[in-house]
Amino acid sequence: MTAAGKSVKEPVASQVQFALESLKKHATEATLDGMSRFAIPSDHALGVAMKDIKALAKQLGRNHELARALWDTGIYEARMLTSLVADPAQLTPAQMDKWCRQFDNWAICDTMCFNLFDRTPHAWTKIDEWSRAKPEFMKRTAFALLWSLSVHDKRASDEAFLQGLTLIEREATDDRNFVKKAVNMALRAIGKRNPALKKAALETASRLAESTDPTARWNGKDALRDLSARVAKGAAR
């Protein structure tokens, strides 16, 4: 038996029903109404706080078959739950592509990256692939994943992140809101990883700050403010 009292061999349909009923019990109008303030579509949402989704995920444990079924419901909170119960070791590149193509908001994109995608052996390959994608949220995923890996992947070499800076500089002119913000966050995050990468990120940011393109210039100046402030703070100590 799992912590949720559900049999491991129980049909997936029954497990999905249990999960959805649990989510609905914690749904509130206030949470649902608040989603619009953060540019999260509520058409297919219940209105469940992330803390309650995490608590349910802890009950359910890792279950990749259940994760796929939860995703297929199309319900926002069920998809957020997918990021916590899917098994990164079982996640295939094709499955990642399928889910990524269906991202329709920044929250599910970033949550999938920080909870699941960055734990798969395919993460670095997908950054390169998705950075060339045309759909806004698919392209955002590339840079949200790069941002996430800069925080979570302790074994990655500096060379991998230097290549990430190349992708950032190449795509820094994309003026779509959710792409440019992820590009910016990835640039800043790489610069916070270690002194050598901070130097490289500052050099990238400086070049972007001098660009004739307004989006690239914004990316560069914003990253310079953040990273330079951290350099100054470190020197003051």
PDB file of C-alpha atoms in Angstrom:
ATOM      1  CA  MET A   1       0.000   0.000   0.000  1.00  0.00           C
ATOM      2  CA  THR A   2       1.160   3.552  -0.668  1.00  0.00           C
ATOM      3  CA  ALA A   3       1.064   6.368   1.859  1.00  0.00           C
ATOM      4  CA  ALA A   4      -2.236   7.421   0.329  1.00  0.00           C
ATOM      5  CA  GLY A   5      -3.718   4.033   1.133  1.00  0.00           C
ATOM      6  CA  LYS A   6      -3.978   3.157  -2.541  1.00  0.00           C
ATOM      7  CA  SER A   7      -2.824  -0.216  -3.808  1.00  0.00           C
ATOM      8  CA  VAL A   8       0.232  -0.099  -6.050  1.00  0.00           C
ATOM      9  CA  LYS A   9      -1.572  -2.446  -8.479  1.00  0.00           C
ATOM     10  CA  GLU A  10      -4.763  -0.428  -8.498  1.00  0.00           C
ATOM     11  CA  PRO A  11      -5.868   0.630 -12.013  1.00  0.00           C
ATOM     12  CA  VAL A  12      -4.510   3.998 -13.078  1.00  0.00           C
ATOM     13  CA  ALA A  13      -8.019   5.331 -13.774  1.00  0.00           C
ATOM     14  CA  SER A  14      -8.894   4.820 -10.122  1.00  0.00           C
ATOM     15  CA  GLN A  15      -5.697   6.551  -9.007  1.00  0.00           C
ATOM     16  CA  VAL A  16      -6.445   9.507 -11.269  1.00  0.00           C
ATOM     17  CA  GLN A  17      -9.953   9.741  -9.814  1.00  0.00           C
ATOM     18  CA  PHE A  18      -8.510   9.711  -6.293  1.00  0.00           C
ATOM     19  CA  ALA A  19      -6.022  12.449  -7.203  1.00  0.00           C
ATOM     20  CA  LEU A  20      -8.652  14.660  -8.839  1.00  0.00           C
ATOM     21  CA  GLU A  21     -11.043  14.263  -5.918  1.00  0.00           C
ATOM     22  CA  SER A  22      -8.240  15.205  -3.536  1.00  0.00           C
ATOM     23  CA  LEU A  23      -7.408  18.275  -5.599  1.00  0.00           C
ATOM     24  CA  LYS A  24     -11.039  19.372  -5.773  1.00  0.00           C
ATOM     25  CA  LYS A  25     -11.309  19.178  -1.979  1.00  0.00           C
ATOM     26  CA  HIS A  26      -8.583  21.808  -1.703  1.00  0.00           C
ATOM     27  CA  ALA A  27      -9.822  24.061  -4.505  1.00  0.00           C
ATOM     28  CA  THR A  28     -10.876  27.604  -3.611  1.00  0.00           C
ATOM     29  CA  GLU A  29     -12.367  30.440  -5.621  1.00  0.00           C
ATOM     30  CA  ALA A  30      -9.778  32.813  -4.166  1.00  0.00           C
ATOM     31  CA  THR A  31      -6.907  30.723  -5.548  1.00  0.00           C
ATOM     32  CA  LEU A  32      -8.626  30.392  -8.907  1.00  0.00           C
ATOM     33  CA  ASP A  33      -9.305  34.120  -9.146  1.00  0.00           C
ATOM     34  CA  GLY A  34      -5.719  34.895  -8.166  1.00  0.00           C
ATOM     35  CA  MET A  35      -4.270  32.960 -11.067  1.00  0.00           C
ATOM     36  CA  SER A  36      -5.184  35.653 -13.584  1.00  0.00           C
ATOM     37  CA  ARG A  37      -3.004  38.166 -11.742  1.00  0.00           C
ATOM     38  CA  PHE A  38      -0.009  35.995 -12.573  1.00  0.00           C
ATOM     39  CA  ALA A  39      -0.924  35.434 -16.245  1.00  0.00           C
ATOM     40  CA  ILE A  40      -1.952  31.816 -15.639  1.00  0.00           C
ATOM     41  CA  PRO A  41      -5.034  30.728 -17.644  1.00  0.00           C
ATOM     42  CA  SER A  42      -7.768  29.402 -15.371  1.00  0.00           C
ATOM     43  CA  ASP A  43     -10.018  27.841 -18.032  1.00  0.00           C
ATOM     44  CA  HIS A  44      -8.834  24.337 -17.146  1.00  0.00           C
ATOM     45  CA  ALA A  45      -7.890  24.976 -13.522  1.00  0.00           C
ATOM     46  CA  LEU A  46      -9.518  24.115 -10.201  1.00  0.00           C
ATOM     47  CA  GLY A  47      -7.876  26.689  -7.954  1.00  0.00           C
ATOM     48  CA  VAL A  48      -5.543  24.622  -5.759  1.00  0.00           C
ATOM     49  CA  ALA A  49      -2.541  26.081  -3.942  1.00  0.00           C
ATOM     50  CA  MET A  50       0.879  24.629  -4.720  1.00  0.00           C
ATOM     51  CA  LYS A  51       1.390  23.555  -1.116  1.00  0.00           C
ATOM     52  CA  ASP A  52      -1.646  21.270  -1.396  1.00  0.00           C
ATOM     53  CA  ILE A  53      -0.437  19.862  -4.721  1.00  0.00           C
ATOM     54  CA  LYS A  54       2.931  19.071  -3.134  1.00  0.00           C
ATOM     55  CA  ALA A  55       1.257  17.398  -0.160  1.00  0.00           C
ATOM     56  CA  LEU A  56      -0.769  15.166  -2.489  1.00  0.00           C
ATOM     57  CA  ALA A  57       2.350  14.314  -4.509  1.00  0.00           C
ATOM     58  CA  LYS A  58       4.047  13.202  -1.318  1.00  0.00           C
ATOM     59  CA  GLN A  59       1.131  10.853  -0.655  1.00  0.00           C
ATOM     60  CA  LEU A  60       1.182   9.410  -4.141  1.00  0.00           C
ATOM     61  CA  GLY A  61       4.927   8.980  -4.569  1.00  0.00           C
ATOM     62  CA  ARG A  62       6.676   8.438  -7.912  1.00  0.00           C
ATOM     63  CA  ASN A  63       4.394   6.737 -10.424  1.00  0.00           C
ATOM     64  CA  HIS A  64       5.175   7.377 -14.062  1.00  0.00           C
ATOM     65  CA  GLU A  65       2.078   5.717 -15.483  1.00  0.00           C
ATOM     66  CA  LEU A  66      -0.082   7.820 -13.200  1.00  0.00           C
ATOM     67  CA  ALA A  67       1.859  10.935 -14.217  1.00  0.00           C
ATOM     68  CA  ARG A  68       1.081  10.388 -17.895  1.00  0.00           C
ATOM     69  CA  ALA A  69      -2.604   9.855 -17.113  1.00  0.00           C
ATOM     70  CA  LEU A  70      -2.744  12.983 -14.941  1.00  0.00           C
ATOM     71  CA  TRP A  71      -1.234  15.032 -17.738  1.00  0.00           C
ATOM     72  CA  ASP A  72      -3.797  13.760 -20.205  1.00  0.00           C
ATOM     73  CA  THR A  73      -6.660  15.137 -18.074  1.00  0.00           C
ATOM     74  CA  GLY A  74      -5.658  18.615 -19.252  1.00  0.00           C
ATOM     75  CA  ILE A  75      -6.373  20.020 -15.783  1.00  0.00           C
ATOM     76  CA  TYR A  76      -3.787  22.603 -14.682  1.00  0.00           C
ATOM     77  CA  GLU A  77      -3.283  21.243 -11.167  1.00  0.00           C
ATOM     78  CA  ALA A  78      -3.145  17.649 -12.404  1.00  0.00           C
ATOM     79  CA  ARG A  79      -0.371  18.691 -14.764  1.00  0.00           C
ATOM     80  CA  MET A  80       1.467  20.428 -11.940  1.00  0.00           C
ATOM     81  CA  LEU A  81       1.108  17.164 -10.007  1.00  0.00           C
ATOM     82  CA  THR A  82       2.603  15.339 -12.997  1.00  0.00           C
ATOM     83  CA  SER A  83       5.855  17.247 -12.471  1.00  0.00           C
ATOM     84  CA  LEU A  84       6.130  15.784  -8.977  1.00  0.00           C
ATOM     85  CA  VAL A  85       5.074  12.159  -9.492  1.00  0.00           C
ATOM     86  CA  ALA A  86       6.644  11.417 -12.900  1.00  0.00           C
ATOM     87  CA  ASP A  87       9.847   9.383 -12.799  1.00  0.00           C
ATOM     88  CA  PRO A  88      12.675  11.289 -14.544  1.00  0.00           C
ATOM     89  CA  ALA A  89      14.480   8.002 -15.213  1.00  0.00           C
ATOM     90  CA  GLN A  90      11.502   6.801 -17.272  1.00  0.00           C
ATOM     91  CA  LEU A  91      10.915  10.053 -19.100  1.00  0.00           C
ATOM     92  CA  THR A  92      11.799   9.747 -22.777  1.00  0.00           C
ATOM     93  CA  PRO A  93      12.822  12.571 -25.141  1.00  0.00           C
ATOM     94  CA  ALA A  94       9.609  11.971 -27.108  1.00  0.00           C
ATOM     95  CA  GLN A  95       7.496  12.365 -23.955  1.00  0.00           C
ATOM     96  CA  MET A  96       9.336  15.567 -23.075  1.00  0.00           C
ATOM     97  CA  ASP A  97       8.663  16.929 -26.560  1.00  0.00           C
ATOM     98  CA  LYS A  98       4.981  16.003 -26.361  1.00  0.00           C
ATOM     99  CA  TRP A  99       4.452  17.722 -23.033  1.00  0.00           C
ATOM    100  CA  CYS A 100       6.553  20.733 -23.978  1.00  0.00           C
ATOM    101  CA  ARG A 101       4.470  21.339 -27.108  1.00  0.00           C
ATOM    102  CA  GLN A 102       1.376  21.482 -24.877  1.00  0.00           C
ATOM    103  CA  PHE A 103       2.694  24.078 -22.423  1.00  0.00           C
ATOM    104  CA  ASP A 104       0.367  27.088 -22.450  1.00  0.00           C
ATOM    105  CA  ASN A 105       1.639  29.193 -19.556  1.00  0.00           C
ATOM    106  CA  TRP A 106       4.881  30.097 -17.826  1.00  0.00           C
ATOM    107  CA  ALA A 107       4.002  28.380 -14.531  1.00  0.00           C
ATOM    108  CA  ILE A 108       3.604  24.864 -15.908  1.00  0.00           C
ATOM    109  CA  CYS A 109       6.677  25.397 -18.079  1.00  0.00           C
ATOM    110  CA  ASP A 110       8.917  26.435 -15.168  1.00  0.00           C
ATOM    111  CA  THR A 111       7.478  23.867 -12.759  1.00  0.00           C
ATOM    112  CA  MET A 112       8.097  21.006 -15.162  1.00  0.00           C
ATOM    113  CA  CYS A 113      11.660  22.224 -15.670  1.00  0.00           C
ATOM    114  CA  PHE A 114      12.503  22.681 -11.994  1.00  0.00           C
ATOM    115  CA  ASN A 115      10.745  19.546 -10.709  1.00  0.00           C
ATOM    116  CA  LEU A 116      11.262  17.059 -13.517  1.00  0.00           C
ATOM    117  CA  PHE A 117      12.988  17.930 -16.781  1.00  0.00           C
ATOM    118  CA  ASP A 118      16.253  19.000 -15.159  1.00  0.00           C
ATOM    119  CA  ARG A 119      16.561  15.561 -13.546  1.00  0.00           C
ATOM    120  CA  THR A 120      16.509  13.639 -16.824  1.00  0.00           C
ATOM    121  CA  PRO A 121      19.616  12.631 -18.801  1.00  0.00           C
ATOM    122  CA  HIS A 122      18.109  14.387 -21.830  1.00  0.00           C
ATOM    123  CA  ALA A 123      17.987  17.886 -20.348  1.00  0.00           C
ATOM    124  CA  TRP A 124      21.046  19.417 -22.010  1.00  0.00           C
ATOM    125  CA  THR A 125      20.138  18.059 -25.439  1.00  0.00           C
ATOM    126  CA  LYS A 126      16.644  19.497 -25.131  1.00  0.00           C
ATOM    127  CA  ILE A 127      17.954  22.961 -24.274  1.00  0.00           C
ATOM    128  CA  ASP A 128      19.715  23.152 -27.604  1.00  0.00           C
ATOM    129  CA  GLU A 129      16.734  21.740 -29.531  1.00  0.00           C
ATOM    130  CA  TRP A 130      14.043  23.856 -27.885  1.00  0.00           C
ATOM    131  CA  SER A 131      16.084  27.072 -28.045  1.00  0.00           C
ATOM    132  CA  ARG A 132      15.476  26.979 -31.794  1.00  0.00           C
ATOM    133  CA  ALA A 133      11.726  26.358 -31.485  1.00  0.00           C
ATOM    134  CA  LYS A 134       9.177  28.879 -32.728  1.00  0.00           C
ATOM    135  CA  PRO A 135       6.312  28.423 -30.178  1.00  0.00           C
ATOM    136  CA  GLU A 136       6.700  30.881 -27.285  1.00  0.00           C
ATOM    137  CA  PHE A 137       6.411  28.441 -24.391  1.00  0.00           C
ATOM    138  CA  MET A 138       8.482  25.738 -26.054  1.00  0.00           C
ATOM    139  CA  LYS A 139      11.281  28.244 -26.509  1.00  0.00           C
ATOM    140  CA  ARG A 140      10.821  29.520 -22.970  1.00  0.00           C
ATOM    141  CA  THR A 141      11.281  25.948 -21.753  1.00  0.00           C
ATOM    142  CA  ALA A 142      14.793  25.844 -23.200  1.00  0.00           C
ATOM    143  CA  PHE A 143      15.888  28.794 -21.099  1.00  0.00           C
ATOM    144  CA  ALA A 144      13.850  27.900 -18.012  1.00  0.00           C
ATOM    145  CA  LEU A 145      15.603  24.521 -18.141  1.00  0.00           C
ATOM    146  CA  LEU A 146      19.013  26.187 -18.503  1.00  0.00           C
ATOM    147  CA  TRP A 147      18.143  28.400 -15.537  1.00  0.00           C
ATOM    148  CA  SER A 148      17.063  25.350 -13.522  1.00  0.00           C
ATOM    149  CA  LEU A 149      20.193  23.357 -14.364  1.00  0.00           C
ATOM    150  CA  SER A 150      22.391  26.246 -13.268  1.00  0.00           C
ATOM    151  CA  VAL A 151      20.872  25.804  -9.819  1.00  0.00           C
ATOM    152  CA  HIS A 152      20.434  22.034  -9.591  1.00  0.00           C
ATOM    153  CA  ASP A 153      23.075  20.351 -11.758  1.00  0.00           C
ATOM    154  CA  LYS A 154      26.110  20.353  -9.483  1.00  0.00           C
ATOM    155  CA  ARG A 155      28.109  18.061 -11.779  1.00  0.00           C
ATOM    156  CA  ALA A 156      27.793  19.986 -15.027  1.00  0.00           C
ATOM    157  CA  SER A 157      30.982  21.514 -16.392  1.00  0.00           C
ATOM    158  CA  ASP A 158      31.489  25.221 -16.939  1.00  0.00           C
ATOM    159  CA  GLU A 159      31.743  24.416 -20.644  1.00  0.00           C
ATOM    160  CA  ALA A 160      28.077  23.364 -20.699  1.00  0.00           C
ATOM    161  CA  PHE A 161      27.052  26.735 -19.269  1.00  0.00           C
ATOM    162  CA  LEU A 162      29.383  28.634 -21.596  1.00  0.00           C
ATOM    163  CA  GLN A 163      27.515  26.977 -24.445  1.00  0.00           C
ATOM    164  CA  GLY A 164      24.317  28.084 -22.704  1.00  0.00           C
ATOM    165  CA  LEU A 165      25.584  31.676 -22.801  1.00  0.00           C
ATOM    166  CA  THR A 166      26.075  31.298 -26.553  1.00  0.00           C
ATOM    167  CA  LEU A 167      22.426  30.264 -26.905  1.00  0.00           C
ATOM    168  CA  ILE A 168      21.351  33.158 -24.692  1.00  0.00           C
ATOM    169  CA  GLU A 169      23.246  35.669 -26.819  1.00  0.00           C
ATOM    170  CA  ARG A 170      21.841  34.176 -30.009  1.00  0.00           C
ATOM    171  CA  GLU A 171      18.213  34.338 -28.802  1.00  0.00           C
ATOM    172  CA  ALA A 172      18.358  37.539 -26.743  1.00  0.00           C
ATOM    173  CA  THR A 173      16.498  39.493 -29.431  1.00  0.00           C
ATOM    174  CA  ASP A 174      13.263  37.497 -29.037  1.00  0.00           C
ATOM    175  CA  ASP A 175      10.897  40.147 -27.682  1.00  0.00           C
ATOM    176  CA  ARG A 176       8.080  37.845 -26.637  1.00  0.00           C
ATOM    177  CA  ASN A 177       7.470  38.443 -22.954  1.00  0.00           C
ATOM    178  CA  PHE A 178       7.778  34.898 -21.657  1.00  0.00           C
ATOM    179  CA  VAL A 179      10.830  34.117 -23.772  1.00  0.00           C
ATOM    180  CA  LYS A 180      12.817  37.233 -22.942  1.00  0.00           C
ATOM    181  CA  LYS A 181      12.176  36.825 -19.207  1.00  0.00           C
ATOM    182  CA  ALA A 182      13.448  33.234 -19.261  1.00  0.00           C
ATOM    183  CA  VAL A 183      16.504  34.257 -21.320  1.00  0.00           C
ATOM    184  CA  ASN A 184      17.202  36.948 -18.748  1.00  0.00           C
ATOM    185  CA  MET A 185      16.799  34.632 -15.770  1.00  0.00           C
ATOM    186  CA  ALA A 186      19.082  32.025 -17.363  1.00  0.00           C
ATOM    187  CA  LEU A 187      21.776  34.645 -17.971  1.00  0.00           C
ATOM    188  CA  ARG A 188      21.608  35.879 -14.399  1.00  0.00           C
ATOM    189  CA  ALA A 189      21.515  32.363 -12.951  1.00  0.00           C
ATOM    190  CA  ILE A 190      24.611  31.248 -14.852  1.00  0.00           C
ATOM    191  CA  GLY A 191      26.424  34.316 -13.547  1.00  0.00           C
ATOM    192  CA  LYS A 192      25.650  33.277  -9.984  1.00  0.00           C
ATOM    193  CA  ARG A 193      27.016  29.748 -10.342  1.00  0.00           C
ATOM    194  CA  ASN A 194      30.718  30.455  -9.743  1.00  0.00           C
ATOM    195  CA  PRO A 195      33.309  33.251 -10.258  1.00  0.00           C
ATOM    196  CA  ALA A 196      34.453  32.050 -13.695  1.00  0.00           C
ATOM    197  CA  LEU A 197      30.898  31.879 -15.013  1.00  0.00           C
ATOM    198  CA  LYS A 198      30.074  35.212 -13.432  1.00  0.00           C
ATOM    199  CA  LYS A 199      32.893  36.763 -15.462  1.00  0.00           C
ATOM    200  CA  ALA A 200      31.628  35.090 -18.645  1.00  0.00           C
ATOM    201  CA  ALA A 201      28.022  36.113 -17.940  1.00  0.00           C
ATOM    202  CA  LEU A 202      29.071  39.718 -17.313  1.00  0.00           C
ATOM    203  CA  GLU A 203      30.921  39.754 -20.626  1.00  0.00           C
ATOM    204  CA  THR A 204      27.838  38.400 -22.403  1.00  0.00           C
ATOM    205  CA  ALA A 205      25.590  40.906 -20.630  1.00  0.00           C
ATOM    206  CA  SER A 206      27.934  43.770 -21.559  1.00  0.00           C
ATOM    207  CA  ARG A 207      27.806  42.875 -25.246  1.00  0.00           C
ATOM    208  CA  LEU A 208      24.024  42.625 -25.126  1.00  0.00           C
ATOM    209  CA  ALA A 209      23.771  45.970 -23.318  1.00  0.00           C
ATOM    210  CA  GLU A 210      25.501  47.596 -26.296  1.00  0.00           C
ATOM    211  CA  SER A 211      23.197  45.978 -28.848  1.00  0.00           C
ATOM    212  CA  THR A 212      21.093  48.041 -31.228  1.00  0.00           C
ATOM    213  CA  ASP A 213      18.219  45.621 -30.611  1.00  0.00           C
ATOM    214  CA  PRO A 214      15.997  46.881 -27.736  1.00  0.00           C
ATOM    215  CA  THR A 215      15.217  43.425 -26.326  1.00  0.00           C
ATOM    216  CA  ALA A 216      18.832  42.286 -26.347  1.00  0.00           C
ATOM    217  CA  ARG A 217      19.820  45.618 -24.779  1.00  0.00           C
ATOM    218  CA  TRP A 218      17.203  45.193 -22.038  1.00  0.00           C
ATOM    219  CA  ASN A 219      18.442  41.666 -21.323  1.00  0.00           C
ATOM    220  CA  GLY A 220      22.019  42.854 -21.074  1.00  0.00           C
ATOM    221  CA  LYS A 221      21.370  45.895 -18.902  1.00  0.00           C
ATOM    222  CA  ASP A 222      19.067  44.049 -16.515  1.00  0.00           C
ATOM    223  CA  ALA A 223      21.576  41.208 -16.036  1.00  0.00           C
ATOM    224  CA  LEU A 224      24.417  43.688 -15.588  1.00  0.00           C
ATOM    225  CA  ARG A 225      22.531  45.469 -12.811  1.00  0.00           C
ATOM    226  CA  ASP A 226      21.905  42.217 -10.976  1.00  0.00           C
ATOM    227  CA  LEU A 227      25.335  40.648 -11.436  1.00  0.00           C
ATOM    228  CA  SER A 228      27.288  43.873 -10.903  1.00  0.00           C
ATOM    229  CA  ALA A 229      25.396  44.506  -7.669  1.00  0.00           C
ATOM    230  CA  ARG A 230      26.461  41.087  -6.452  1.00  0.00           C
ATOM    231  CA  VAL A 231      30.081  41.802  -7.386  1.00  0.00           C
ATOM    232  CA  ALA A 232      29.938  45.077  -5.457  1.00  0.00           C
ATOM    233  CA  LYS A 233      28.346  43.426  -2.451  1.00  0.00           C
ATOM    234  CA  GLY A 234      31.029  40.733  -2.447  1.00  0.00           C
ATOM    235  CA  ALA A 235      33.803  43.360  -2.649  1.00  0.00           C
ATOM    236  CA  ALA A 236      32.258  45.306   0.247  1.00  0.00           C
ATOM    237  CA  ARG A 237      32.610  42.301   2.475  1.00  0.00           C
TER     238      ARG A 237
END
